[in-house]
PDB file of C-alpha atoms in Angstrom:
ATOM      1  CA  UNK A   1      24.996 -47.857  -3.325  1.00 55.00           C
ATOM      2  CA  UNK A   2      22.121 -45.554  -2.036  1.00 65.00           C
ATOM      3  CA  UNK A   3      22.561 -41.836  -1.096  1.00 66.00           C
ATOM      4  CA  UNK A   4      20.790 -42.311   2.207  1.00 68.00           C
ATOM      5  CA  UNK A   5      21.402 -38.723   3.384  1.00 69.00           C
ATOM      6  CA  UNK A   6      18.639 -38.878   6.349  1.00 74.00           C
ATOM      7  CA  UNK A   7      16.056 -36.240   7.921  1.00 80.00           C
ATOM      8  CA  UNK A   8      17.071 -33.035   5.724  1.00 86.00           C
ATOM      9  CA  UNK A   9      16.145 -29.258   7.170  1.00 88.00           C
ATOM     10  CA  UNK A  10      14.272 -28.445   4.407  1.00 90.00           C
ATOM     11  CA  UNK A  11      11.692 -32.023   5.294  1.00 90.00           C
ATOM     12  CA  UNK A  12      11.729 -30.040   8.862  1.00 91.00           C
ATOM     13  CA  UNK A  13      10.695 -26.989   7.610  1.00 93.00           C
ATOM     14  CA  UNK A  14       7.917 -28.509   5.414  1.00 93.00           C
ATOM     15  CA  UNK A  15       6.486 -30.332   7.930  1.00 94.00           C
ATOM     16  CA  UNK A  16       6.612 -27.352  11.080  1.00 95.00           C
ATOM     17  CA  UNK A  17       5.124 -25.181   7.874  1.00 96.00           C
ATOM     18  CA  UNK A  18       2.040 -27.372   7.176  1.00 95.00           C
ATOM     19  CA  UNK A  19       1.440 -27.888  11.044  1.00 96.00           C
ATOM     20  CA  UNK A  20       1.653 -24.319  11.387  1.00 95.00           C
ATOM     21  CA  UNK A  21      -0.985 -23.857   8.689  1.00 95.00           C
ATOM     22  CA  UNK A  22      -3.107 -26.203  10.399  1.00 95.00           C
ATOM     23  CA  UNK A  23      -3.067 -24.485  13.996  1.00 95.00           C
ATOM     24  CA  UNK A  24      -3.524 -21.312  12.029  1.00 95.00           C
ATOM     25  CA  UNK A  25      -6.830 -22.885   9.935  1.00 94.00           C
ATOM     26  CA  UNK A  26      -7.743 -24.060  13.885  1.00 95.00           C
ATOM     27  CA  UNK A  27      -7.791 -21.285  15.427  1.00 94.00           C
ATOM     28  CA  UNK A  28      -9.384 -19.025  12.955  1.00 94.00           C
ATOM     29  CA  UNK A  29     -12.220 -21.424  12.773  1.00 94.00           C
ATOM     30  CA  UNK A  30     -12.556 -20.916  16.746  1.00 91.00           C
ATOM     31  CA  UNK A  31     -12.106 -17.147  16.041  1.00 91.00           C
ATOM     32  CA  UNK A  32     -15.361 -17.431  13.592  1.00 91.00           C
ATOM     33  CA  UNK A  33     -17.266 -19.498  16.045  1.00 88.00           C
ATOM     34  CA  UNK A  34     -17.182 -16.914  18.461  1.00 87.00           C
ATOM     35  CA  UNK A  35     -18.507 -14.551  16.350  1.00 86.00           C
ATOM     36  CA  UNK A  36     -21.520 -16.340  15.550  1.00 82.00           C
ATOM     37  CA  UNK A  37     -22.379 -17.522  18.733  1.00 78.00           C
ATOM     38  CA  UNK A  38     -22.047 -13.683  19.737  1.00 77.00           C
ATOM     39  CA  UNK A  39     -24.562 -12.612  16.583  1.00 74.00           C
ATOM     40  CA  UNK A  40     -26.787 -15.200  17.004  1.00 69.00           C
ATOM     41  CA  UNK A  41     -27.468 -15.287  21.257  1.00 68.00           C
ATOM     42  CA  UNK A  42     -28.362 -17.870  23.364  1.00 71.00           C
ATOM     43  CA  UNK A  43     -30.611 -20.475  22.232  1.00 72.00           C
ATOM     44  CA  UNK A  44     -33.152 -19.251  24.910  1.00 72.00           C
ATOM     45  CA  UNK A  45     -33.902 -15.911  22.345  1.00 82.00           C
ATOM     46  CA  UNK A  46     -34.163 -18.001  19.820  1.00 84.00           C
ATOM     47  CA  UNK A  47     -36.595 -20.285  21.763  1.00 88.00           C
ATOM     48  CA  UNK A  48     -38.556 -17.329  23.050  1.00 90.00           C
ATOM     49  CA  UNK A  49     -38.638 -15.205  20.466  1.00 90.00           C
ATOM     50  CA  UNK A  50     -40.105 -18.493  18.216  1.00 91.00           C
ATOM     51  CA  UNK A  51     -42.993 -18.341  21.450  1.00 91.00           C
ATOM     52  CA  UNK A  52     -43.451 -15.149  20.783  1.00 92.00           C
ATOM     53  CA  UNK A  53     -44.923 -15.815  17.255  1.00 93.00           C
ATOM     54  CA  UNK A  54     -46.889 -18.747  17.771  1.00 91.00           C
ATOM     55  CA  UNK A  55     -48.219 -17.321  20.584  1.00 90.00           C
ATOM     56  CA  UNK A  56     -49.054 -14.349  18.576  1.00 91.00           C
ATOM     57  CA  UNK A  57     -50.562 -15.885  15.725  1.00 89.00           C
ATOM     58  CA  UNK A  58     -52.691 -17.664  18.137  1.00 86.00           C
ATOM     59  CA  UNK A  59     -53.925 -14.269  19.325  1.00 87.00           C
ATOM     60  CA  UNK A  60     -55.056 -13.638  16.200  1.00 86.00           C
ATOM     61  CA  UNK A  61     -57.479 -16.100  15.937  1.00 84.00           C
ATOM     62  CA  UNK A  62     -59.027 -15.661  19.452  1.00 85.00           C
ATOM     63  CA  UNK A  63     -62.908 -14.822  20.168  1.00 86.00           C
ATOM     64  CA  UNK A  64     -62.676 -14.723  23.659  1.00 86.00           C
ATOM     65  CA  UNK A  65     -59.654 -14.832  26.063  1.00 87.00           C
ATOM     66  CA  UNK A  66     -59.330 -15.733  30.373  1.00 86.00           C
ATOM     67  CA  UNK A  67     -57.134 -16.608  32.823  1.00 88.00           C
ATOM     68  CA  UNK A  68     -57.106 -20.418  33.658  1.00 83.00           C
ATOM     69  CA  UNK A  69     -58.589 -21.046  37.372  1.00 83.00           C
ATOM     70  CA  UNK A  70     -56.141 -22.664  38.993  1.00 80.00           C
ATOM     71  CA  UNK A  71     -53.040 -22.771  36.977  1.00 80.00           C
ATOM     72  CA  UNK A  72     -51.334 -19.991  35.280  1.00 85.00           C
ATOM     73  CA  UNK A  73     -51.850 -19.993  31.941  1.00 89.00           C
ATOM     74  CA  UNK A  74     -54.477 -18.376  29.505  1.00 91.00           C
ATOM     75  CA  UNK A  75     -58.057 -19.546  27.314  1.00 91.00           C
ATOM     76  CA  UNK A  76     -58.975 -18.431  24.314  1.00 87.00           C
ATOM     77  CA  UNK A  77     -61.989 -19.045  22.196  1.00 88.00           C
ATOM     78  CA  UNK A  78     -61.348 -19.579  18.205  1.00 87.00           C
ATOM     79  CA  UNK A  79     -63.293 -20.727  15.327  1.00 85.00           C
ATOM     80  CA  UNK A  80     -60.978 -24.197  15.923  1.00 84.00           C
ATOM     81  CA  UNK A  81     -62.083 -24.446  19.448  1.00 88.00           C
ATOM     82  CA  UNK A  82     -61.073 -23.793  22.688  1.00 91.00           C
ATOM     83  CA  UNK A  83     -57.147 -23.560  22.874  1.00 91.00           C
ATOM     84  CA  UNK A  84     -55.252 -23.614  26.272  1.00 92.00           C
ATOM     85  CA  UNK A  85     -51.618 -21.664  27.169  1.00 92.00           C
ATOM     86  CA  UNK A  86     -50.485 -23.243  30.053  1.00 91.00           C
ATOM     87  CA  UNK A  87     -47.309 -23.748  32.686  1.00 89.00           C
ATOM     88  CA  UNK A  88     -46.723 -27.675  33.374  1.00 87.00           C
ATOM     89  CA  UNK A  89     -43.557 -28.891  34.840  1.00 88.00           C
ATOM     90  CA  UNK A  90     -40.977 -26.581  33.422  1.00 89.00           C
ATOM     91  CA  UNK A  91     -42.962 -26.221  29.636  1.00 92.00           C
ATOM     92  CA  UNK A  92     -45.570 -24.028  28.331  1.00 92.00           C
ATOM     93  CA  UNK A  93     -47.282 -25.821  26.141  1.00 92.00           C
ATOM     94  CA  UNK A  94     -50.949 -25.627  24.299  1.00 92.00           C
ATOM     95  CA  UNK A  95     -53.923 -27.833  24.039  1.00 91.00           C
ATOM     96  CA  UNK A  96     -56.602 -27.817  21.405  1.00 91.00           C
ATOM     97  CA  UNK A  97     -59.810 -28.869  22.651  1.00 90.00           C
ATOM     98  CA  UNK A  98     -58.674 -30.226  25.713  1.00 85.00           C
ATOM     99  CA  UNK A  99     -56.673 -32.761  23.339  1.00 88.00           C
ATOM    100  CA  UNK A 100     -52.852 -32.963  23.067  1.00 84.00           C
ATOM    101  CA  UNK A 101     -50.099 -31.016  24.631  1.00 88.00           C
ATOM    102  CA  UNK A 102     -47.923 -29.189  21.992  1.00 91.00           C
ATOM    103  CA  UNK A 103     -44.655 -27.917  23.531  1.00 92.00           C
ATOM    104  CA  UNK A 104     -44.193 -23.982  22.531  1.00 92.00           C
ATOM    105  CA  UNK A 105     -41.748 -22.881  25.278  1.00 92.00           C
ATOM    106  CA  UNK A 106     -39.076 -25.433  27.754  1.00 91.00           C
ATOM    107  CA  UNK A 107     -36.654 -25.035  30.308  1.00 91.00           C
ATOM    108  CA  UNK A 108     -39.581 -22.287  31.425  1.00 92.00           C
ATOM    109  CA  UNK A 109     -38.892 -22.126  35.503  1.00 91.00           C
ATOM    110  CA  UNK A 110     -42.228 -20.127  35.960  1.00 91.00           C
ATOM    111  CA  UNK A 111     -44.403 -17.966  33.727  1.00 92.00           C
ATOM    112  CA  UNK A 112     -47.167 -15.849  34.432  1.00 92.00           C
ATOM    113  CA  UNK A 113     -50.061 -13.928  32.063  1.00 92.00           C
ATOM    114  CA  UNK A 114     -51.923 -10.881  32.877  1.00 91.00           C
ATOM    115  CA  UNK A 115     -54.420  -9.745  30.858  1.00 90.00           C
ATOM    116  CA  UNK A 116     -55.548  -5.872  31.255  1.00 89.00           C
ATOM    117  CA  UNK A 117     -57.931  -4.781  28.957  1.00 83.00           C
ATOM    118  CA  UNK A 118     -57.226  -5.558  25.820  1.00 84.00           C
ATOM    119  CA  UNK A 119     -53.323  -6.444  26.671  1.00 90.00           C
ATOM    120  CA  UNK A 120     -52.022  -9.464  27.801  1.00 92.00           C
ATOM    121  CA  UNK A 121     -48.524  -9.820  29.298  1.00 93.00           C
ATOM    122  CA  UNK A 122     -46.744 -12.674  29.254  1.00 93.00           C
ATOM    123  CA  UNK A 123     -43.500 -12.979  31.171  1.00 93.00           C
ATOM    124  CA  UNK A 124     -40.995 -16.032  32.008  1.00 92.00           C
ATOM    125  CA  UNK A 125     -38.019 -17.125  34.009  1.00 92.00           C
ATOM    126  CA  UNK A 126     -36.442 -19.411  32.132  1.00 90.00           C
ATOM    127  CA  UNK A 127     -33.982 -22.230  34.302  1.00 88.00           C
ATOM    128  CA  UNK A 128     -30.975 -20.275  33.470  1.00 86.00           C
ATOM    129  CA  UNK A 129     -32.220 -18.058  35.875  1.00 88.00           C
ATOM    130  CA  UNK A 130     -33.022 -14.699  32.736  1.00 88.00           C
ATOM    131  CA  UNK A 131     -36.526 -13.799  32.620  1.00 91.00           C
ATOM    132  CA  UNK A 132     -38.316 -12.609  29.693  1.00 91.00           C
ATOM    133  CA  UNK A 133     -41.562 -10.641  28.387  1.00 94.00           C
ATOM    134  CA  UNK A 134     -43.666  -9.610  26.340  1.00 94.00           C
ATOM    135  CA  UNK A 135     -47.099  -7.492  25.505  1.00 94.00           C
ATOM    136  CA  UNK A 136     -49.410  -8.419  22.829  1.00 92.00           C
ATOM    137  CA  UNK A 137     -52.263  -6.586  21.936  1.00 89.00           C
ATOM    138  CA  UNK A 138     -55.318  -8.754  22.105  1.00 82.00           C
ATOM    139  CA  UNK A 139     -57.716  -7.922  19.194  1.00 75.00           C
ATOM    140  CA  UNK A 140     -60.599  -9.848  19.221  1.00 66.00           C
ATOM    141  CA  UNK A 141     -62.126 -11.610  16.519  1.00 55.00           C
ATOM    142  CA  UNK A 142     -65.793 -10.713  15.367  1.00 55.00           C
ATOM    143  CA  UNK A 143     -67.981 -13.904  15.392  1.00 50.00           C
TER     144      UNK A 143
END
């Protein structure tokens, strides 16, 4: 005959301990999660500050820079051509050349650019309803 002696304590205890162990493993991956998200901010930084770059780097290059007539956005002059910064349906985006529409900035409620002397401001509301800005120095490129 078989000892069949049934569902023992110590199988109980096993089994609550590895569950246990798994709620813990659970929650302290929730625990870290939150403290990334907090470190890292909303993906609308990330977004914007990444703007903030090419936009810059774009700056760098220019000959000449206006408003746009019409829309608000900006024009500058560079040794690739003429490259547009404008506000269309909730993106600011740039042309080359009239040609293409590269997306640097979404989810971009409204945005506006002043230029005062050689300082250009660029400030936006994104859909989330925070607003953003920035001031680059415009230093013009000799032709």
């Amino acid at each position: 005959m078989r000892n069949e002696s049934g569902y023992t304590l110590i199988e109980a205890i096993f089994q609550l301990s590895v569950f246990f162990l798994f709620v813990h493993f659970v929650l302290l991956f929730f625990f870290w999660q939150n403290q990334i998200q907090a470190k890292m901010g909303h993906a609308s930084d990330t977004a914007w500050e990444l703007f903030v770059l090419e936009f810059q780097k774009e700056l760098s290059y220019a000959q000449t820079i206006d408003k746009q007539r019409g829309k608000e956005g900006v024009i500058f002059h560079t040794s690739r051509g003429l490259i547009a910064v404008e506000s269309n349906n909730g993106v600011l985006r740039k042309t080359v050349d009239g040609q293409g529409h590269i997306p640097l900035l979404t989810h971009v409620k409204q945005a506006k650019f002043d230029i005062q002397d050689s300082l250009i401001t660029v400030s936006a509301e994104f859909d989330t309803g925070q607003e953003k800005e920035r001031t680059f120095v415009i230093g013009y490129l000799a032709e």
